[in-house]
mmCIF file with all atom_site columns, C-alpha atoms in Angstrom:
data_model
loop_
_atom_site.group_PDB
_atom_site.id
_atom_site.type_symbol
_atom_site.label_atom_id
_atom_site.label_alt_id
_atom_site.label_comp_id
_atom_site.label_asym_id
_atom_site.label_entity_id
_atom_site.label_seq_id
_atom_site.pdbx_PDB_ins_code
_atom_site.Cartn_x
_atom_site.Cartn_y
_atom_site.Cartn_z
_atom_site.occupancy
_atom_site.B_iso_or_equiv
_atom_site.pdbx_formal_charge
_atom_site.auth_seq_id
_atom_site.auth_comp_id
_atom_site.auth_asym_id
_atom_site.auth_atom_id
_atom_site.pdbx_PDB_model_num
ATOM 1   C CA . MET S 1 1   ? 43.533 -24.027 -11.746 1.00 46.00 ? 1   MET S CA 1
ATOM 2   C CA . ARG S 1 2   ? 42.548 -27.609 -10.870 1.00 43.00 ? 2   ARG S CA 1
ATOM 3   C CA . TYR S 1 3   ? 43.680 -27.041 -7.310  1.00 41.00 ? 3   TYR S CA 1
ATOM 4   C CA . PHE S 1 4   ? 41.499 -23.915 -7.044  1.00 38.00 ? 4   PHE S CA 1
ATOM 5   C CA . PHE S 1 5   ? 38.488 -25.776 -8.469  1.00 39.00 ? 5   PHE S CA 1
ATOM 6   C CA . LEU S 1 6   ? 38.960 -28.661 -6.028  1.00 38.00 ? 6   LEU S CA 1
ATOM 7   C CA . LEU S 1 7   ? 39.268 -26.324 -3.045  1.00 39.00 ? 7   LEU S CA 1
ATOM 8   C CA . SER S 1 8   ? 36.210 -24.322 -4.166  1.00 44.00 ? 8   SER S CA 1
ATOM 9   C CA . THR S 1 9   ? 34.169 -27.498 -4.506  1.00 41.00 ? 9   THR S CA 1
ATOM 10  C CA . LEU S 1 10  ? 35.232 -28.754 -1.086  1.00 39.00 ? 10  LEU S CA 1
ATOM 11  C CA . PHE S 1 11  ? 34.466 -25.382 0.486   1.00 39.00 ? 11  PHE S CA 1
ATOM 12  C CA . LEU S 1 12  ? 30.965 -25.347 -1.007  1.00 40.00 ? 12  LEU S CA 1
ATOM 13  C CA . PHE S 1 13  ? 30.371 -28.915 0.103   1.00 40.00 ? 13  PHE S CA 1
ATOM 14  C CA . PHE S 1 14  ? 31.279 -28.209 3.716   1.00 39.00 ? 14  PHE S CA 1
ATOM 15  C CA . ALA S 1 15  ? 29.798 -24.710 3.861   1.00 40.00 ? 15  ALA S CA 1
ATOM 16  C CA . CYS S 1 16  ? 26.311 -25.697 2.706   1.00 44.00 ? 16  CYS S CA 1
ATOM 17  C CA . ASP S 1 17  ? 23.686 -25.907 5.419   1.00 45.00 ? 17  ASP S CA 1
ATOM 18  C CA . ASN S 1 18  ? 22.365 -29.468 5.174   1.00 45.00 ? 18  ASN S CA 1
ATOM 19  C CA . ASP S 1 19  ? 19.723 -28.946 7.878   1.00 44.00 ? 19  ASP S CA 1
ATOM 20  C CA . THR S 1 20  ? 17.205 -27.461 5.472   1.00 43.00 ? 20  THR S CA 1
ATOM 21  C CA . VAL S 1 21  ? 17.360 -29.615 2.362   1.00 43.00 ? 21  VAL S CA 1
ATOM 22  C CA . GLN S 1 22  ? 18.291 -33.245 2.588   1.00 44.00 ? 22  GLN S CA 1
ATOM 23  C CA . PRO S 1 23  ? 18.193 -34.963 -0.761  1.00 45.00 ? 23  PRO S CA 1
ATOM 24  C CA . MET S 1 24  ? 16.947 -38.493 -0.552  1.00 41.00 ? 24  MET S CA 1
ATOM 25  C CA . LYS S 1 25  ? 19.344 -41.351 -0.902  1.00 46.00 ? 25  LYS S CA 1
ATOM 26  C CA . GLU S 1 26  ? 19.244 -42.971 -4.293  1.00 55.00 ? 26  GLU S CA 1
ATOM 27  C CA . VAL S 1 27  ? 16.175 -45.167 -4.468  1.00 62.00 ? 27  VAL S CA 1
ATOM 28  C CA . GLY S 1 28  ? 17.210 -48.642 -5.505  1.00 58.00 ? 28  GLY S CA 1
ATOM 29  C CA . ASP S 1 29  ? 15.323 -51.789 -6.346  1.00 63.00 ? 29  ASP S CA 1
ATOM 30  C CA . ASP S 1 30  ? 15.320 -52.688 -2.649  1.00 70.00 ? 30  ASP S CA 1
ATOM 31  C CA . ALA S 1 31  ? 13.446 -49.521 -1.599  1.00 78.00 ? 31  ALA S CA 1
ATOM 32  C CA . VAL S 1 32  ? 10.484 -50.269 0.638   1.00 94.00 ? 32  VAL S CA 1
ATOM 33  C CA . ILE S 1 33  ? 7.429  -48.406 -0.624  1.00 96.00 ? 33  ILE S CA 1
ATOM 34  C CA . TRP S 1 34  ? 4.146  -48.963 1.163   1.00 97.00 ? 34  TRP S CA 1
ATOM 35  C CA . THR S 1 35  ? 1.340  -49.205 -1.373  1.00 96.00 ? 35  THR S CA 1
ATOM 36  C CA . GLY S 1 36  ? -1.158 -51.104 0.770   1.00 97.00 ? 36  GLY S CA 1
ATOM 37  C CA . ALA S 1 37  ? -4.704 -50.029 1.592   1.00 97.00 ? 37  ALA S CA 1
ATOM 38  C CA . ILE S 1 38  ? -5.340 -46.367 2.382   1.00 98.00 ? 38  ILE S CA 1
ATOM 39  C CA . THR S 1 39  ? -6.051 -45.595 6.028   1.00 98.00 ? 39  THR S CA 1
ATOM 40  C CA . THR S 1 40  ? -7.362 -42.352 7.471   1.00 98.00 ? 40  THR S CA 1
ATOM 41  C CA . PHE S 1 41  ? -6.075 -40.715 10.633  1.00 98.00 ? 41  PHE S CA 1
ATOM 42  C CA . THR S 1 42  ? -7.921 -37.879 12.363  1.00 98.00 ? 42  THR S CA 1
ATOM 43  C CA . LYS S 1 43  ? -6.992 -35.899 15.448  1.00 98.00 ? 43  LYS S CA 1
ATOM 44  C CA . ALA S 1 44  ? -9.986 -33.902 16.615  1.00 97.00 ? 44  ALA S CA 1
ATOM 45  C CA . ALA S 1 45  ? -9.604 -30.289 17.680  1.00 96.00 ? 45  ALA S CA 1
ATOM 46  C CA . ASP S 1 46  ? -8.532 -29.962 21.341  1.00 96.00 ? 46  ASP S CA 1
ATOM 47  C CA . ALA S 1 47  ? -7.918 -33.726 21.671  1.00 97.00 ? 47  ALA S CA 1
ATOM 48  C CA . ASP S 1 48  ? -5.021 -34.681 23.978  1.00 97.00 ? 48  ASP S CA 1
ATOM 49  C CA . PRO S 1 49  ? -1.942 -35.168 21.728  1.00 97.00 ? 49  PRO S CA 1
ATOM 50  C CA . SER S 1 50  ? -0.276 -37.386 24.356  1.00 97.00 ? 50  SER S CA 1
ATOM 51  C CA . ALA S 1 51  ? -3.084 -39.963 24.164  1.00 98.00 ? 51  ALA S CA 1
ATOM 52  C CA . GLU S 1 52  ? -2.351 -42.938 21.901  1.00 98.00 ? 52  GLU S CA 1
ATOM 53  C CA . ALA S 1 53  ? -5.734 -42.541 20.191  1.00 98.00 ? 53  ALA S CA 1
ATOM 54  C CA . ASN S 1 54  ? -4.634 -39.090 18.991  1.00 98.00 ? 54  ASN S CA 1
ATOM 55  C CA . GLN S 1 55  ? -1.344 -40.253 17.495  1.00 98.00 ? 55  GLN S CA 1
ATOM 56  C CA . ASP S 1 56  ? -0.965 -42.028 14.176  1.00 98.00 ? 56  ASP S CA 1
ATOM 57  C CA . ARG S 1 57  ? 1.448  -44.739 15.265  1.00 98.00 ? 57  ARG S CA 1
ATOM 58  C CA . ILE S 1 58  ? 2.772  -45.529 11.812  1.00 98.00 ? 58  ILE S CA 1
ATOM 59  C CA . THR S 1 59  ? 5.660  -47.610 13.193  1.00 98.00 ? 59  THR S CA 1
ATOM 60  C CA . ASP S 1 60  ? 7.218  -48.243 16.594  1.00 97.00 ? 60  ASP S CA 1
ATOM 61  C CA . ASP S 1 61  ? 9.321  -45.089 16.064  1.00 97.00 ? 61  ASP S CA 1
ATOM 62  C CA . VAL S 1 62  ? 6.977  -42.646 14.295  1.00 98.00 ? 62  VAL S CA 1
ATOM 63  C CA . TRP S 1 63  ? 3.831  -41.404 16.082  1.00 98.00 ? 63  TRP S CA 1
ATOM 64  C CA . ILE S 1 64  ? 2.419  -38.389 14.237  1.00 98.00 ? 64  ILE S CA 1
ATOM 65  C CA . THR S 1 65  ? 0.262  -35.925 16.165  1.00 98.00 ? 65  THR S CA 1
ATOM 66  C CA . ARG S 1 66  ? -0.262 -32.188 16.574  1.00 97.00 ? 66  ARG S CA 1
ATOM 67  C CA . GLY S 1 67  ? -0.341 -30.045 19.706  1.00 96.00 ? 67  GLY S CA 1
ATOM 68  C CA . ASN S 1 68  ? -3.292 -27.878 20.653  1.00 95.00 ? 68  ASN S CA 1
ATOM 69  C CA . ASN S 1 69  ? -1.335 -24.636 20.341  1.00 91.00 ? 69  ASN S CA 1
ATOM 70  C CA . GLY S 1 70  ? -1.729 -24.259 16.576  1.00 83.00 ? 70  GLY S CA 1
ATOM 71  C CA . GLY S 1 71  ? 1.697  -25.611 15.664  1.00 89.00 ? 71  GLY S CA 1
ATOM 72  C CA . GLN S 1 72  ? 2.635  -28.175 13.069  1.00 95.00 ? 72  GLN S CA 1
ATOM 73  C CA . ILE S 1 73  ? 2.752  -31.951 13.360  1.00 98.00 ? 73  ILE S CA 1
ATOM 74  C CA . TYR S 1 74  ? 5.446  -33.745 15.341  1.00 98.00 ? 74  TYR S CA 1
ATOM 75  C CA . ASN S 1 75  ? 6.618  -37.240 16.277  1.00 98.00 ? 75  ASN S CA 1
ATOM 76  C CA . ALA S 1 76  ? 5.258  -37.922 19.781  1.00 98.00 ? 76  ALA S CA 1
ATOM 77  C CA . LYS S 1 77  ? 7.622  -40.881 20.140  1.00 98.00 ? 77  LYS S CA 1
ATOM 78  C CA . ASP S 1 78  ? 10.648 -38.558 20.233  1.00 98.00 ? 78  ASP S CA 1
ATOM 79  C CA . GLU S 1 79  ? 9.226  -35.047 20.708  1.00 98.00 ? 79  GLU S CA 1
ATOM 80  C CA . ASN S 1 80  ? 6.967  -33.334 23.257  1.00 96.00 ? 80  ASN S CA 1
ATOM 81  C CA . SER S 1 81  ? 6.000  -30.562 20.861  1.00 96.00 ? 81  SER S CA 1
ATOM 82  C CA . ALA S 1 82  ? 6.670  -29.361 17.344  1.00 96.00 ? 82  ALA S CA 1
ATOM 83  C CA . ASN S 1 83  ? 9.898  -27.710 16.256  1.00 96.00 ? 83  ASN S CA 1
ATOM 84  C CA . LYS S 1 84  ? 9.309  -25.536 13.175  1.00 93.00 ? 84  LYS S CA 1
ATOM 85  C CA . THR S 1 85  ? 12.590 -26.549 11.589  1.00 94.00 ? 85  THR S CA 1
ATOM 86  C CA . ASN S 1 86  ? 12.910 -30.242 12.384  1.00 96.00 ? 86  ASN S CA 1
ATOM 87  C CA . SER S 1 87  ? 9.544  -31.810 13.219  1.00 97.00 ? 87  SER S CA 1
ATOM 88  C CA . PRO S 1 88  ? 8.393  -34.460 12.882  1.00 98.00 ? 88  PRO S CA 1
ATOM 89  C CA . ALA S 1 89  ? 11.631 -36.091 14.024  1.00 98.00 ? 89  ALA S CA 1
ATOM 90  C CA . GLY S 1 90  ? 12.742 -39.120 12.022  1.00 98.00 ? 90  GLY S CA 1
ATOM 91  C CA . THR S 1 91  ? 10.853 -38.125 8.887   1.00 98.00 ? 91  THR S CA 1
ATOM 92  C CA . LEU S 1 92  ? 11.465 -36.388 5.580   1.00 97.00 ? 92  LEU S CA 1
ATOM 93  C CA . TRP S 1 93  ? 8.747  -35.219 3.191   1.00 98.00 ? 93  TRP S CA 1
ATOM 94  C CA . ALA S 1 94  ? 8.352  -34.400 -0.500  1.00 98.00 ? 94  ALA S CA 1
ATOM 95  C CA . VAL S 1 95  ? 5.503  -33.009 -2.562  1.00 98.00 ? 95  VAL S CA 1
ATOM 96  C CA . GLY S 1 96  ? 4.700  -35.570 -5.226  1.00 98.00 ? 96  GLY S CA 1
ATOM 97  C CA . SER S 1 97  ? 3.884  -39.217 -5.757  1.00 97.00 ? 97  SER S CA 1
ATOM 98  C CA . VAL S 1 98  ? 5.640  -42.485 -4.958  1.00 96.00 ? 98  VAL S CA 1
ATOM 99  C CA . ASN S 1 99  ? 5.318  -43.166 -8.697  1.00 95.00 ? 99  ASN S CA 1
ATOM 100 C CA . ASP S 1 100 ? 7.887  -40.404 -9.273  1.00 95.00 ? 100 ASP S CA 1
ATOM 101 C CA . ILE S 1 101 ? 10.015 -41.117 -6.188  1.00 94.00 ? 101 ILE S CA 1
ATOM 102 C CA . GLU S 1 102 ? 13.367 -41.044 -8.014  1.00 92.00 ? 102 GLU S CA 1
ATOM 103 C CA . ASN S 1 103 ? 12.808 -37.384 -8.941  1.00 95.00 ? 103 ASN S CA 1
ATOM 104 C CA . LEU S 1 104 ? 11.679 -36.063 -5.551  1.00 96.00 ? 104 LEU S CA 1
ATOM 105 C CA . THR S 1 105 ? 13.723 -34.045 -3.076  1.00 96.00 ? 105 THR S CA 1
ATOM 106 C CA . PHE S 1 106 ? 12.987 -34.861 0.553   1.00 97.00 ? 106 PHE S CA 1
ATOM 107 C CA . GLU S 1 107 ? 13.083 -32.204 3.262   1.00 97.00 ? 107 GLU S CA 1
ATOM 108 C CA . LYS S 1 108 ? 11.747 -31.599 6.738   1.00 98.00 ? 108 LYS S CA 1
ATOM 109 C CA . PHE S 1 109 ? 7.959  -31.105 6.802   1.00 97.00 ? 109 PHE S CA 1
ATOM 110 C CA . ARG S 1 110 ? 7.735  -27.303 6.815   1.00 96.00 ? 110 ARG S CA 1
ATOM 111 C CA . ALA S 1 111 ? 10.493 -26.914 4.226   1.00 97.00 ? 111 ALA S CA 1
ATOM 112 C CA . ALA S 1 112 ? 8.692  -29.356 1.944   1.00 97.00 ? 112 ALA S CA 1
ATOM 113 C CA . VAL S 1 113 ? 5.130  -28.029 2.279   1.00 96.00 ? 113 VAL S CA 1
ATOM 114 C CA . GLY S 1 114 ? 5.597  -24.369 3.184   1.00 94.00 ? 114 GLY S CA 1
ATOM 115 C CA . SER S 1 115 ? 2.882  -23.181 5.523   1.00 92.00 ? 115 SER S CA 1
ATOM 116 C CA . PRO S 1 116 ? 1.320  -26.265 7.172   1.00 92.00 ? 116 PRO S CA 1
ATOM 117 C CA . LYS S 1 117 ? -2.203 -24.870 6.743   1.00 90.00 ? 117 LYS S CA 1
ATOM 118 C CA . SER S 1 118 ? -1.663 -24.966 2.951   1.00 92.00 ? 118 SER S CA 1
ATOM 119 C CA . VAL S 1 119 ? -0.878 -28.702 2.987   1.00 95.00 ? 119 VAL S CA 1
ATOM 120 C CA . VAL S 1 120 ? -4.490 -29.818 2.488   1.00 96.00 ? 120 VAL S CA 1
ATOM 121 C CA . GLY S 1 121 ? -4.982 -31.590 -0.829  1.00 97.00 ? 121 GLY S CA 1
ATOM 122 C CA . LYS S 1 122 ? -1.287 -31.931 -1.715  1.00 96.00 ? 122 LYS S CA 1
ATOM 123 C CA . ASP S 1 123 ? 0.064  -35.334 -2.690  1.00 98.00 ? 123 ASP S CA 1
ATOM 124 C CA . LEU S 1 124 ? 3.026  -36.035 -0.411  1.00 98.00 ? 124 LEU S CA 1
ATOM 125 C CA . VAL S 1 125 ? 5.548  -38.788 0.088   1.00 98.00 ? 125 VAL S CA 1
ATOM 126 C CA . LEU S 1 126 ? 6.718  -39.439 3.632   1.00 98.00 ? 126 LEU S CA 1
ATOM 127 C CA . PHE S 1 127 ? 10.110 -41.081 4.192   1.00 97.00 ? 127 PHE S CA 1
ATOM 128 C CA . LEU S 1 128 ? 10.554 -42.819 7.542   1.00 96.00 ? 128 LEU S CA 1
ATOM 129 C CA . GLU S 1 129 ? 14.287 -42.433 8.059   1.00 95.00 ? 129 GLU S CA 1
ATOM 130 C CA . LYS S 1 130 ? 14.992 -45.221 10.551  1.00 94.00 ? 130 LYS S CA 1
ATOM 131 C CA . GLU S 1 131 ? 12.838 -47.796 8.779   1.00 94.00 ? 131 GLU S CA 1
ATOM 132 C CA . GLU S 1 132 ? 13.795 -46.585 5.283   1.00 95.00 ? 132 GLU S CA 1
ATOM 133 C CA . VAL S 1 133 ? 10.161 -46.762 4.191   1.00 96.00 ? 133 VAL S CA 1
ATOM 134 C CA . TYR S 1 134 ? 8.288  -44.483 1.783   1.00 97.00 ? 134 TYR S CA 1
ATOM 135 C CA . LEU S 1 135 ? 4.521  -43.962 1.883   1.00 98.00 ? 135 LEU S CA 1
ATOM 136 C CA . SER S 1 136 ? 1.901  -41.731 0.308   1.00 98.00 ? 136 SER S CA 1
ATOM 137 C CA . VAL S 1 137 ? 0.153  -39.084 2.431   1.00 98.00 ? 137 VAL S CA 1
ATOM 138 C CA . LYS S 1 138 ? -2.622 -36.609 1.587   1.00 98.00 ? 138 LYS S CA 1
ATOM 139 C CA . PHE S 1 139 ? -3.905 -34.195 4.232   1.00 98.00 ? 139 PHE S CA 1
ATOM 140 C CA . THR S 1 140 ? -7.672 -33.773 4.122   1.00 98.00 ? 140 THR S CA 1
ATOM 141 C CA . SER S 1 141 ? -8.024 -31.123 6.838   1.00 97.00 ? 141 SER S CA 1
ATOM 142 C CA . TRP S 1 142 ? -5.926 -28.740 8.902   1.00 96.00 ? 142 TRP S CA 1
ATOM 143 C CA . ASN S 1 143 ? -7.565 -26.729 11.670  1.00 94.00 ? 143 ASN S CA 1
ATOM 144 C CA . ALA S 1 144 ? -6.221 -23.190 11.404  1.00 86.00 ? 144 ALA S CA 1
ATOM 145 C CA . GLN S 1 145 ? -7.434 -22.392 14.917  1.00 84.00 ? 145 GLN S CA 1
ATOM 146 C CA . LYS S 1 146 ? -5.135 -23.087 17.866  1.00 87.00 ? 146 LYS S CA 1
ATOM 147 C CA . SER S 1 147 ? -6.793 -26.411 18.610  1.00 93.00 ? 147 SER S CA 1
ATOM 148 C CA . GLY S 1 148 ? -4.559 -28.947 16.850  1.00 96.00 ? 148 GLY S CA 1
ATOM 149 C CA . GLY S 1 149 ? -7.098 -30.674 14.652  1.00 97.00 ? 149 GLY S CA 1
ATOM 150 C CA . PHE S 1 150 ? -5.971 -32.322 11.422  1.00 97.00 ? 150 PHE S CA 1
ATOM 151 C CA . ALA S 1 151 ? -6.612 -35.368 9.265   1.00 98.00 ? 151 ALA S CA 1
ATOM 152 C CA . TYR S 1 152 ? -4.886 -37.247 6.482   1.00 98.00 ? 152 TYR S CA 1
ATOM 153 C CA . GLU S 1 153 ? -5.014 -40.387 4.404   1.00 98.00 ? 153 GLU S CA 1
ATOM 154 C CA . ARG S 1 154 ? -1.920 -42.534 3.981   1.00 98.00 ? 154 ARG S CA 1
ATOM 155 C CA . SER S 1 155 ? -0.846 -45.795 2.432   1.00 98.00 ? 155 SER S CA 1
ATOM 156 C CA . THR S 1 156 ? -0.159 -48.779 4.647   1.00 98.00 ? 156 THR S CA 1
ATOM 157 C CA . GLU S 1 157 ? 2.305  -51.629 4.546   1.00 96.00 ? 157 GLU S CA 1
ATOM 158 C CA . ASN S 1 158 ? 1.727  -54.014 1.642   1.00 91.00 ? 158 ASN S CA 1
#
């Protein structure tokens, strides 16, 4: 019976699709959480997403923008356009607050927020995978037209 249980557990572990839900690593005392001043980023409708002014260059590796084809946000540092399943590359997201970070489950953007146009007003936590940094994000607008406009507020480095 133990052998069957062990094999069943291993099968479930390896059979699960880990591309959709990626639980966050345990947050320890050394977690870097940006709680500095709030900054606002806005990309105007029809603005060139490849221009630096239209990318929120959060770090050297994460440059958030949105294409003018009505898609979701993506990381212009590593991507030329959004991928519904995986964009923005190098990031994971959770609905909630950094004050409750130990209880959040982090996923790719669309999996975490559902339809991107419904993201406005939600409190989110963004995890920058390479830097292992957490920050607060709240979208304030999302242009539903195919013009790529959006805006959000986010915390900065302490």
